[in-house]
Coordinates of C-alpha atoms and ligand atoms in Angstrom, one line a residue:
M1 CA 1.9 5.9 -26.9
G2 CA 2.7 7.1 -23.4
P3 CA 2.0 5.2 -20.2
R4 CA -1.7 4.5 -19.4
T5 CA -3.5 7.0 -17.2
L6 CA -6.8 7.5 -15.5
A7 CA -8.1 9.0 -18.8
D8 CA -7.9 5.5 -20.2
L9 CA -10.6 4.2 -17.9
T10 CA -13.6 2.7 -19.7
R11 CA -16.0 3.6 -16.9
K12 CA -15.0 7.2 -16.1
D13 CA -17.3 7.2 -13.0
L14 CA -15.1 4.7 -11.3
F15 CA -12.6 7.5 -10.7
Q16 CA -14.1 9.5 -7.8
Q17 CA -12.5 12.4 -5.9
Q18 CA -14.9 12.7 -2.9
G19 CA -15.7 10.8 0.2
F20 CA -18.9 8.7 0.3
I21 CA -21.3 9.3 3.2
N22 CA -25.0 8.3 3.4
D23 CA -25.1 7.6 -0.4
E24 CA -23.7 11.0 -1.3
W25 CA -20.3 12.0 -2.7
V26 CA -19.0 14.7 -0.2
D27 CA -16.1 17.0 0.4
A28 CA -14.5 17.7 3.8
T29 CA -16.4 20.3 5.8
D30 CA -13.4 22.6 5.9
G31 CA -12.7 22.1 2.2
K32 CA -9.1 20.7 2.8
K33 CA -7.6 18.3 0.3
F34 CA -4.7 15.9 -0.1
D35 CA -2.9 14.6 -3.2
V36 CA -2.7 11.1 -4.4
V37 CA 0.6 10.4 -6.2
N38 CA 1.7 7.7 -8.7
P39 CA 4.7 6.2 -7.0
G40 CA 6.2 5.2 -10.3
T41 CA 6.3 8.7 -11.8
L42 CA 5.6 11.0 -8.8
E43 CA 2.9 12.6 -10.8
K44 CA -0.2 13.8 -8.9
I45 CA -3.2 11.8 -10.1
A46 CA -6.0 13.0 -7.8
Q47 CA -7.0 15.4 -5.1
L48 CA -9.2 14.1 -2.3
P49 CA -10.9 15.6 0.7
E50 CA -8.9 15.5 3.9
M51 CA -11.5 14.4 6.4
G52 CA -11.4 14.3 10.2
A53 CA -13.4 13.4 13.3
S54 CA -16.6 15.3 12.3
E55 CA -16.9 13.4 9.0
V56 CA -16.3 10.1 10.9
E57 CA -19.2 10.9 13.1
K58 CA -21.4 11.7 10.1
A59 CA -20.4 8.4 8.5
A60 CA -21.0 6.5 11.7
A61 CA -24.4 8.1 12.1
A62 CA -25.4 7.2 8.6
A63 CA -24.2 3.6 9.1
E64 CA -26.1 3.4 12.5
T65 CA -29.3 4.6 10.9
A66 CA -28.9 2.1 8.0
F67 CA -28.2 -0.7 10.5
E68 CA -31.7 -0.6 11.8
L69 CA -33.1 -1.8 8.5
Y70 CA -30.0 -3.6 7.2
R71 CA -29.9 -6.0 10.2
K72 CA -33.4 -7.1 9.3
T73 CA -32.6 -8.0 5.7
S74 CA -32.5 -11.7 4.9
A75 CA -29.2 -13.4 4.6
R76 CA -30.4 -14.5 1.1
Q77 CA -30.9 -10.8 0.1
R78 CA -27.4 -9.9 1.4
A79 CA -25.9 -12.8 -0.5
R80 CA -27.5 -11.5 -3.7
W81 CA -26.1 -8.0 -3.2
L82 CA -22.7 -9.5 -2.5
R83 CA -22.8 -11.7 -5.6
K84 CA -23.9 -8.8 -7.8
W85 CA -21.0 -6.7 -6.3
N86 CA -18.6 -9.6 -7.1
D87 CA -19.9 -9.8 -10.7
L88 CA -19.5 -6.0 -11.2
V89 CA -16.0 -6.0 -9.8
L90 CA -15.0 -8.9 -12.1
E91 CA -16.7 -7.1 -15.1
H92 CA -14.6 -4.0 -14.4
T93 CA -11.3 -5.8 -13.6
E94 CA -9.3 -3.9 -16.2
D95 CA -10.4 -0.4 -14.9
L96 CA -9.9 -1.4 -11.2
A97 CA -6.5 -2.8 -12.0
L98 CA -5.5 0.4 -13.8
I99 CA -6.6 2.5 -10.9
M100 CA -4.7 0.3 -8.4
T101 CA -1.5 0.3 -10.5
L102 CA -1.6 4.1 -10.8
E103 CA -2.0 4.7 -7.1
N104 CA 0.0 1.8 -5.6
G105 CA 2.6 1.1 -8.3
K106 CA 2.1 -2.7 -8.5
P107 CA 2.4 -4.1 -12.0
L108 CA -0.8 -4.4 -14.0
G109 CA -0.8 -8.2 -14.1
E110 CA -0.6 -8.3 -10.4
S111 CA -3.3 -5.7 -10.0
R112 CA -5.6 -7.8 -12.2
G113 CA -4.8 -10.7 -9.9
E114 CA -5.7 -8.7 -6.8
V115 CA -9.0 -7.6 -8.3
V116 CA -9.9 -11.3 -8.8
Y117 CA -8.6 -12.2 -5.3
G118 CA -10.6 -9.2 -3.9
A119 CA -13.8 -10.3 -5.7
S120 CA -13.4 -13.8 -4.4
F121 CA -14.1 -12.6 -0.8
L122 CA -17.4 -11.2 -2.0
E123 CA -18.3 -14.5 -3.6
W124 CA -17.1 -16.4 -0.6
F125 CA -19.0 -14.3 1.9
S126 CA -22.2 -14.4 -0.2
G127 CA -22.1 -18.1 0.5
E128 CA -21.2 -17.7 4.2
A129 CA -24.1 -15.2 4.7
E130 CA -26.6 -18.0 4.5
R131 CA -24.6 -20.7 6.3
T132 CA -24.1 -18.8 9.5
H133 CA -26.6 -19.9 12.1
G134 CA -27.0 -20.8 15.8
E135 CA -27.7 -24.2 17.4
L136 CA -29.8 -26.1 19.8
V137 CA -27.6 -27.0 22.7
P138 CA -28.2 -30.2 24.6
T139 CA -28.8 -29.4 28.3
A140 CA -28.1 -31.5 31.5
N141 CA -31.5 -30.4 32.9
L142 CA -34.2 -32.0 30.9
N143 CA -36.7 -29.2 31.8
Q144 CA -34.5 -26.7 30.0
R145 CA -33.5 -25.9 26.4
I146 CA -30.8 -23.6 25.1
I147 CA -31.0 -22.2 21.6
T148 CA -28.3 -19.9 20.3
M149 CA -28.6 -17.3 17.5
K150 CA -26.0 -15.2 15.8
Q151 CA -26.6 -11.5 15.4
P152 CA -24.7 -8.7 13.7
L153 CA -22.6 -6.5 16.0
G154 CA -23.7 -3.2 14.5
V155 CA -21.6 -0.7 12.6
A156 CA -18.2 -2.0 11.6
A157 CA -15.2 0.2 10.8
C158 CA -12.8 -1.2 8.2
L159 CA -9.3 0.3 8.3
T160 CA -7.3 -0.9 5.3
P161 CA -3.6 -0.6 4.2
W162 CA -2.1 0.7 1.0
N163 CA -0.5 -2.6 -0.1
F164 CA -3.8 -4.4 -1.1
P165 CA -6.2 -1.5 -2.0
V166 CA -9.0 -3.8 -3.2
A167 CA -8.6 -7.1 -1.4
M168 CA -8.4 -5.7 2.1
I169 CA -11.6 -3.7 1.6
T170 CA -13.5 -6.7 0.3
R171 CA -12.1 -9.1 2.9
K172 CA -13.4 -6.9 5.7
A173 CA -16.5 -5.3 4.2
G174 CA -17.6 -8.5 2.4
A175 CA -17.7 -10.3 5.8
A176 CA -19.3 -7.4 7.7
L177 CA -22.1 -6.9 5.1
A178 CA -22.7 -10.6 4.9
A179 CA -23.1 -10.8 8.7
G180 CA -25.7 -7.9 8.6
C181 CA -23.4 -5.1 9.8
T182 CA -23.2 -1.8 8.1
T183 CA -19.8 -0.2 7.4
V184 CA -17.5 2.8 7.5
W185 CA -14.3 2.3 5.5
K186 CA -11.1 4.2 6.1
P187 CA -8.8 3.3 3.2
A188 CA -5.1 4.2 3.3
G189 CA -4.5 7.8 2.1
E190 CA -2.0 6.6 -0.4
T191 CA -4.4 4.3 -2.2
P192 CA -8.0 5.6 -1.7
L193 CA -9.1 5.5 -5.3
S194 CA -9.6 1.8 -5.5
A195 CA -11.9 1.9 -2.4
L196 CA -13.9 4.7 -4.0
A197 CA -14.3 2.7 -7.2
L198 CA -15.4 -0.3 -5.1
A199 CA -18.0 1.9 -3.4
V200 CA -19.4 2.9 -6.8
L201 CA -19.8 -0.7 -7.7
A202 CA -21.3 -1.7 -4.3
K203 CA -23.9 1.1 -4.7
E204 CA -24.7 -0.2 -8.2
A205 CA -25.0 -3.7 -6.8
G206 CA -27.9 -2.5 -4.6
F207 CA -26.5 -2.1 -1.1
P208 CA -28.9 0.2 0.8
K209 CA -28.2 3.8 1.6
G210 CA -25.8 4.3 4.5
S211 CA -24.6 0.7 4.6
I212 CA -21.3 1.7 3.0
N213 CA -19.5 4.9 3.9
V214 CA -16.0 6.0 3.0
V215 CA -14.0 8.5 5.0
L216 CA -10.8 9.8 3.5
T217 CA -7.6 11.1 5.0
L218 CA -3.9 11.2 4.5
D219 CA -2.6 13.6 7.1
K220 CA -5.3 13.3 9.8
V221 CA -5.0 9.5 10.1
S222 CA -4.5 9.6 13.9
E223 CA -7.5 11.9 14.4
V224 CA -9.7 9.7 12.2
G225 CA -8.5 6.4 13.7
E226 CA -9.1 7.8 17.2
A227 CA -12.6 9.0 16.2
L228 CA -13.5 5.6 14.9
C229 CA -12.4 4.0 18.1
K230 CA -14.2 6.5 20.3
S231 CA -17.5 6.7 18.4
E232 CA -20.4 5.2 20.4
K233 CA -22.1 4.5 17.1
I234 CA -19.4 1.9 16.1
Q235 CA -19.3 -1.5 17.6
K236 CA -16.5 -3.2 15.7
L237 CA -13.1 -2.3 14.2
S238 CA -11.1 -4.4 11.8
F239 CA -7.6 -3.1 11.1
T240 CA -4.8 -4.3 8.8
G241 CA -1.5 -2.5 9.3
S242 CA 1.5 -2.2 11.6
T243 CA 1.8 -3.7 15.1
R244 CA 2.6 -0.2 16.5
V245 CA -0.8 1.3 15.3
G246 CA -2.6 -2.0 16.2
K247 CA -1.6 -1.5 19.8
I248 CA -2.8 2.1 19.8
L249 CA -6.2 1.0 18.4
A250 CA -6.4 -1.9 20.9
S251 CA -5.9 0.4 23.8
L252 CA -8.4 3.0 22.5
C253 CA -11.0 0.3 21.7
G254 CA -10.5 -1.1 25.2
Q255 CA -11.1 2.4 26.7
Y256 CA -14.1 3.3 24.6
G257 CA -16.9 0.8 24.7
L258 CA -14.7 -2.3 24.8
K259 CA -15.1 -2.5 21.1
K260 CA -14.6 -5.8 19.4
L261 CA -11.4 -5.7 17.3
S262 CA -9.7 -7.8 14.7
L263 CA -6.1 -7.0 14.0
E264 CA -4.0 -8.3 11.1
L265 CA -0.6 -6.8 11.9
G266 CA 3.0 -7.0 11.0
G267 CA 4.7 -10.2 10.2
N268 CA 8.3 -11.3 10.0
S269 CA 7.7 -14.5 7.9
P270 CA 10.3 -17.2 8.0
F271 CA 10.9 -19.1 4.7
V272 CA 12.6 -22.3 5.7
V273 CA 14.3 -24.4 3.0
F274 CA 15.4 -27.9 4.1
D275 CA 18.0 -30.0 2.4
D276 CA 15.4 -32.3 1.0
A277 CA 13.4 -29.5 -0.8
K278 CA 13.0 -29.5 -4.5
I279 CA 15.2 -26.6 -5.7
E280 CA 12.8 -25.4 -8.5
T281 CA 9.7 -25.6 -6.2
A282 CA 11.6 -23.7 -3.5
V283 CA 12.9 -21.0 -5.9
E284 CA 9.4 -20.4 -7.4
A285 CA 7.8 -20.3 -4.0
C286 CA 10.4 -17.8 -2.8
I287 CA 9.9 -15.6 -5.9
M288 CA 6.2 -15.5 -5.1
A289 CA 6.6 -15.1 -1.3
K290 CA 9.3 -12.4 -1.6
F291 CA 8.4 -10.4 -4.7
R292 CA 4.6 -10.2 -4.6
N293 CA 3.8 -6.5 -4.5
S294 CA 7.6 -5.7 -4.5
G295 CA 8.0 -7.3 -1.1
Q296 CA 5.4 -5.1 0.5
T297 CA 3.0 -7.7 2.0
C298 CA 2.5 -8.6 5.6
V299 CA 3.3 -12.2 4.8
T300 CA 6.4 -11.5 2.6
A301 CA 9.3 -13.9 3.2
N302 CA 11.4 -11.7 5.4
R303 CA 14.0 -14.2 6.8
I304 CA 15.0 -16.9 4.4
F305 CA 16.6 -19.8 6.3
V306 CA 18.4 -22.3 4.1
Q307 CA 19.9 -25.6 5.4
D308 CA 23.6 -26.1 4.9
G309 CA 23.5 -28.8 2.3
I310 CA 21.3 -26.9 -0.1
Y311 CA 22.4 -23.3 0.7
D312 CA 24.8 -22.8 -2.3
R313 CA 22.6 -24.4 -4.9
F314 CA 19.5 -22.6 -3.7
S315 CA 21.1 -19.2 -3.5
Q316 CA 22.6 -19.5 -7.0
A317 CA 19.4 -20.8 -8.6
L318 CA 17.4 -18.0 -6.9
A319 CA 19.9 -15.3 -8.1
E320 CA 19.6 -16.7 -11.7
R321 CA 15.8 -16.5 -11.5
I322 CA 15.7 -13.0 -10.0
K323 CA 17.9 -11.8 -12.9
T324 CA 15.0 -12.6 -15.2
L325 CA 12.5 -10.3 -13.3
K326 CA 11.9 -7.0 -15.0
V327 CA 11.7 -3.9 -12.8
G328 CA 9.8 -0.9 -14.0
L329 CA 6.6 1.2 -14.1
G330 CA 3.6 -0.9 -13.2
T331 CA 1.8 0.0 -16.5
D332 CA 4.7 -1.1 -18.7
D333 CA 4.6 -4.4 -20.4
G334 CA 6.4 -7.4 -18.8
V335 CA 7.1 -5.7 -15.5
F336 CA 7.2 -8.0 -12.6
I337 CA 8.5 -5.7 -9.8
G338 CA 7.1 -2.2 -9.6
P339 CA 8.1 0.8 -7.5
M340 CA 7.8 1.0 -3.7
T341 CA 4.6 2.8 -2.7
H342 CA 6.6 5.2 -0.5
E343 CA 9.8 7.1 -0.6
R344 CA 10.4 6.1 3.0
A345 CA 10.2 2.4 2.0
V346 CA 13.2 2.9 -0.2
E347 CA 15.1 4.7 2.5
K348 CA 14.2 2.0 5.1
A349 CA 15.4 -0.8 2.8
L350 CA 18.7 1.0 2.0
A351 CA 19.2 1.4 5.8
H352 CA 18.5 -2.3 6.3
I353 CA 21.0 -3.2 3.6
E354 CA 23.7 -1.0 5.1
D355 CA 23.0 -2.5 8.6
A356 CA 23.1 -6.1 7.2
K357 CA 26.5 -5.3 5.6
K358 CA 27.8 -4.0 8.9
H359 CA 26.9 -7.3 10.4
G360 CA 28.8 -9.3 7.8
A361 CA 26.3 -9.9 5.0
S362 CA 27.4 -9.9 1.4
V363 CA 25.4 -8.1 -1.3
V364 CA 25.4 -10.5 -4.2
M365 CA 22.9 -8.6 -6.3
G366 CA 21.4 -5.1 -6.3
G367 CA 21.6 -3.0 -3.2
S368 CA 20.7 0.4 -4.5
S369 CA 17.9 2.6 -5.6
F370 CA 17.7 3.4 -9.3
Q371 CA 15.4 4.7 -12.0
P372 CA 14.5 2.1 -14.7
D373 CA 13.8 3.7 -18.1
D374 CA 14.5 7.1 -16.6
H375 CA 11.3 7.1 -14.6
K376 CA 11.2 9.2 -11.4
G377 CA 9.7 6.8 -8.9
Y378 CA 10.6 5.0 -5.7
F379 CA 12.5 2.1 -7.3
L380 CA 14.9 -0.3 -5.6
Q381 CA 17.0 -2.9 -7.3
P382 CA 16.0 -6.5 -6.4
T383 CA 18.7 -7.3 -3.8
I384 CA 20.2 -10.5 -2.4
L385 CA 22.0 -10.5 0.9
T386 CA 23.8 -13.7 1.8
N387 CA 25.4 -14.8 5.1
M388 CA 22.9 -12.8 7.2
S389 CA 23.6 -12.6 10.9
S390 CA 20.8 -12.9 13.4
E391 CA 22.1 -9.6 14.9
A392 CA 21.0 -7.7 11.7
L393 CA 17.9 -5.5 11.9
I394 CA 16.2 -7.4 9.2
T395 CA 16.0 -10.4 11.6
R396 CA 13.7 -8.4 13.8
E397 CA 12.0 -5.9 11.4
E398 CA 10.1 -6.4 8.2
V399 CA 12.2 -5.0 5.3
F400 CA 9.0 -4.6 3.2
A401 CA 11.0 -4.3 -0.1
P402 CA 12.4 -6.7 -2.7
V403 CA 15.4 -7.6 -0.5
V404 CA 16.1 -11.3 -0.1
A405 CA 17.9 -12.0 3.2
L406 CA 19.5 -15.5 3.3
Y407 CA 20.5 -17.1 6.6
R408 CA 22.2 -20.5 7.0
F409 CA 21.2 -23.2 9.5
K410 CA 22.3 -26.8 10.2
T411 CA 19.6 -28.9 11.9
E412 CA 15.8 -29.1 11.8
D413 CA 15.6 -28.0 15.4
E414 CA 17.8 -25.0 14.7
G415 CA 15.7 -24.0 11.7
V416 CA 12.5 -24.1 13.8
R417 CA 14.2 -22.2 16.7
L418 CA 15.4 -19.4 14.4
A419 CA 12.0 -19.2 12.6
N420 CA 10.3 -18.8 16.0
D421 CA 12.8 -16.3 17.4
T422 CA 10.6 -13.2 16.7
K423 CA 7.8 -11.4 18.5
V424 CA 5.4 -11.8 15.7
G425 CA 3.8 -14.8 13.9
L426 CA 1.7 -14.2 10.8
G427 CA 2.8 -16.2 7.8
S428 CA 5.5 -18.9 7.5
F429 CA 6.8 -21.0 4.6
I430 CA 8.5 -24.4 4.7
M431 CA 10.1 -26.2 1.8
T432 CA 10.5 -29.9 2.2
E433 CA 9.7 -33.2 0.5
N434 CA 9.8 -35.1 3.7
M435 CA 6.3 -35.7 5.0
P436 CA 7.0 -36.4 8.7
R437 CA 9.2 -33.3 8.8
M438 CA 6.5 -31.2 7.2
W439 CA 4.1 -32.2 10.0
R440 CA 6.6 -31.7 12.8
V441 CA 7.7 -28.3 11.6
A442 CA 4.2 -27.1 10.7
E443 CA 3.0 -28.0 14.2
N444 CA 6.0 -26.4 15.9
I445 CA 6.2 -23.2 14.0
Q446 CA 4.7 -20.2 15.8
A447 CA 2.6 -18.6 13.1
G448 CA -1.1 -18.2 12.2
M449 CA -0.5 -19.7 8.8
V450 CA 2.0 -22.2 7.3
A451 CA 2.6 -22.6 3.6
V452 CA 4.2 -25.9 2.5
N453 CA 6.0 -26.0 -0.9
I454 CA 4.1 -22.9 -2.1
G455 CA 4.8 -19.2 -1.8
L456 CA 1.3 -18.1 -1.2
L457 CA -1.2 -18.0 1.7
S458 CA -3.9 -16.0 0.1
A459 CA -7.3 -17.4 -0.7
A460 CA -10.8 -16.4 0.4
E461 CA -11.2 -19.9 2.0
N462 CA -8.1 -19.5 4.2
P463 CA -8.6 -18.1 7.7
F464 CA -6.0 -15.3 7.4
G465 CA -4.4 -14.0 10.6
G466 CA -1.6 -14.4 13.1
V467 CA -0.4 -15.1 16.6
K468 CA 1.8 -13.1 19.1
E469 CA 2.2 -9.5 18.0
S470 CA 0.8 -10.2 14.6
G471 CA -2.6 -9.7 16.1
Y472 CA -5.8 -11.6 16.6
G473 CA -9.0 -12.5 14.7
R474 CA -9.2 -14.2 11.4
E475 CA -10.3 -12.9 8.0
G476 CA -11.6 -15.1 5.2
G477 CA -12.4 -18.7 5.7
R478 CA -15.3 -20.0 7.8
Q479 CA -14.1 -17.9 10.7
G480 CA -14.1 -14.5 8.9
I481 CA -17.8 -13.7 9.2
E482 CA -17.8 -14.6 13.0
E483 CA -15.7 -11.5 13.7
Y484 CA -18.8 -9.4 12.9
L485 CA -21.3 -11.5 14.8
T486 CA -22.3 -12.0 18.5
V487 CA -23.9 -15.1 19.9
K488 CA -27.1 -14.7 21.8
S489 CA -28.6 -17.6 23.8
I490 CA -32.2 -18.2 24.6
F491 CA -32.7 -20.2 27.8
L492 CA -36.1 -21.9 27.9
N493 CA -38.0 -23.6 30.6
V494 CA -40.0 -26.4 29.1
A495 CA -41.3 -28.0 32.4
N496 CA -44.9 -29.1 32.4
Ligands
LIG501 C1 -1.4 -8.4 3.7 O1 -0.2 -8.2 3.3 O2 -1.7 -7.8 4.7 C2 -2.4 -9.3 3.0 C3 -1.8 -10.2 2.1 C4 -2.8 -11.2 1.5 O3 -4.0 -11.1 1.7 O4 -2.3 -12.0 0.7

């Protein structure tokens, strides 16, 4: 039996090859198409319409019209649609996971996990929909009253990356639709099939015509991004991706309508192991923080700072553990690390490894690209670099690959200083059994999120987001829905 393909889907209609505008499956006006490729085999798996500014405007118009009715639906009704969507996503976990693995490369087990994680945002925001409300504000003047109400902003554009093809859609669209906004999705051109499958299930869940629209592009991403920022029909943008693109969107949104924006951008997460950490806990946390999605997450442990007294024991135990991780095609059994999603990801990681070596690092494991089981994909050996110098490029840039970069430090202050020596601040990880130290370091670390003795920051309940050049706004948590709402106050005169 060969590797699993899209022909193995149980629900064949979850595989769509058109955009979705105003409840219809559509092609690009000029008929242009782009290919979606399996990064583990380099086989073409789909051909999708290459859309541009004119399709953005059609999608925005559909969403704007739909908003007039959608904003008047009850929060209870929106919660029901979200719950139904959640149930359908979970029911079709196996099909959604297969689609995701084929377009993104991540191992099937991990894709299944992402489907469940993705669905959890729908369940979470179904609850939040009904618990978001205004307040009666006490006033100094007893003849006055102030009441606030929260209202949906309007049409929200959801621009999502290729590393989490399901969860980033549901984290944004779940919140937007719960708040009463209608949506235009622009999934990454490398992984649009998961978003289209989600749209099929959302439609089945009952979301009204025009409340969900999907615009597709691979090559016209700047044109589409710009059109979403410029459209007068769109009031809100939420973007997950690079700091470079986030800055472009922020300036366009500032220029065109001062659109409200949430940005979840690049990270350069420190993973700080103190002498008092439990080795097994720190190793398992590091495996999770570094190798999830083959190192291609915005919160991946990019700089691993290990205190002097534990450095040798930790690096040896980590190397032993990494040797047990199978690298291969995401659809093969037992695979823990899949291919990179892009060819350029492999090139960039190899350049980072060479640069680290020039700055004195030793490669104690891996260091090259390779083809496990003779596949023809974008594979990189899991790599460990020790004795990293702060001059190396990896110190400043995300390597976004299964490359473990170990730095040595001596004191707690030095560990915190090194962790904070970066322009970004999304995730961070600290490993310590010392409670006062945990508090001190968590308070002093410059990041939106701190994980303590765990290699994960992802949960629907967690307000996910960063500080500094990692962006602004929060997704998930109690705060996630607020990004799509505005507060209106009613000022009353109650004098006799
Ligand atoms: C990301 O990498 O941008 C998101 C990761 C997550 O939600 O866990």
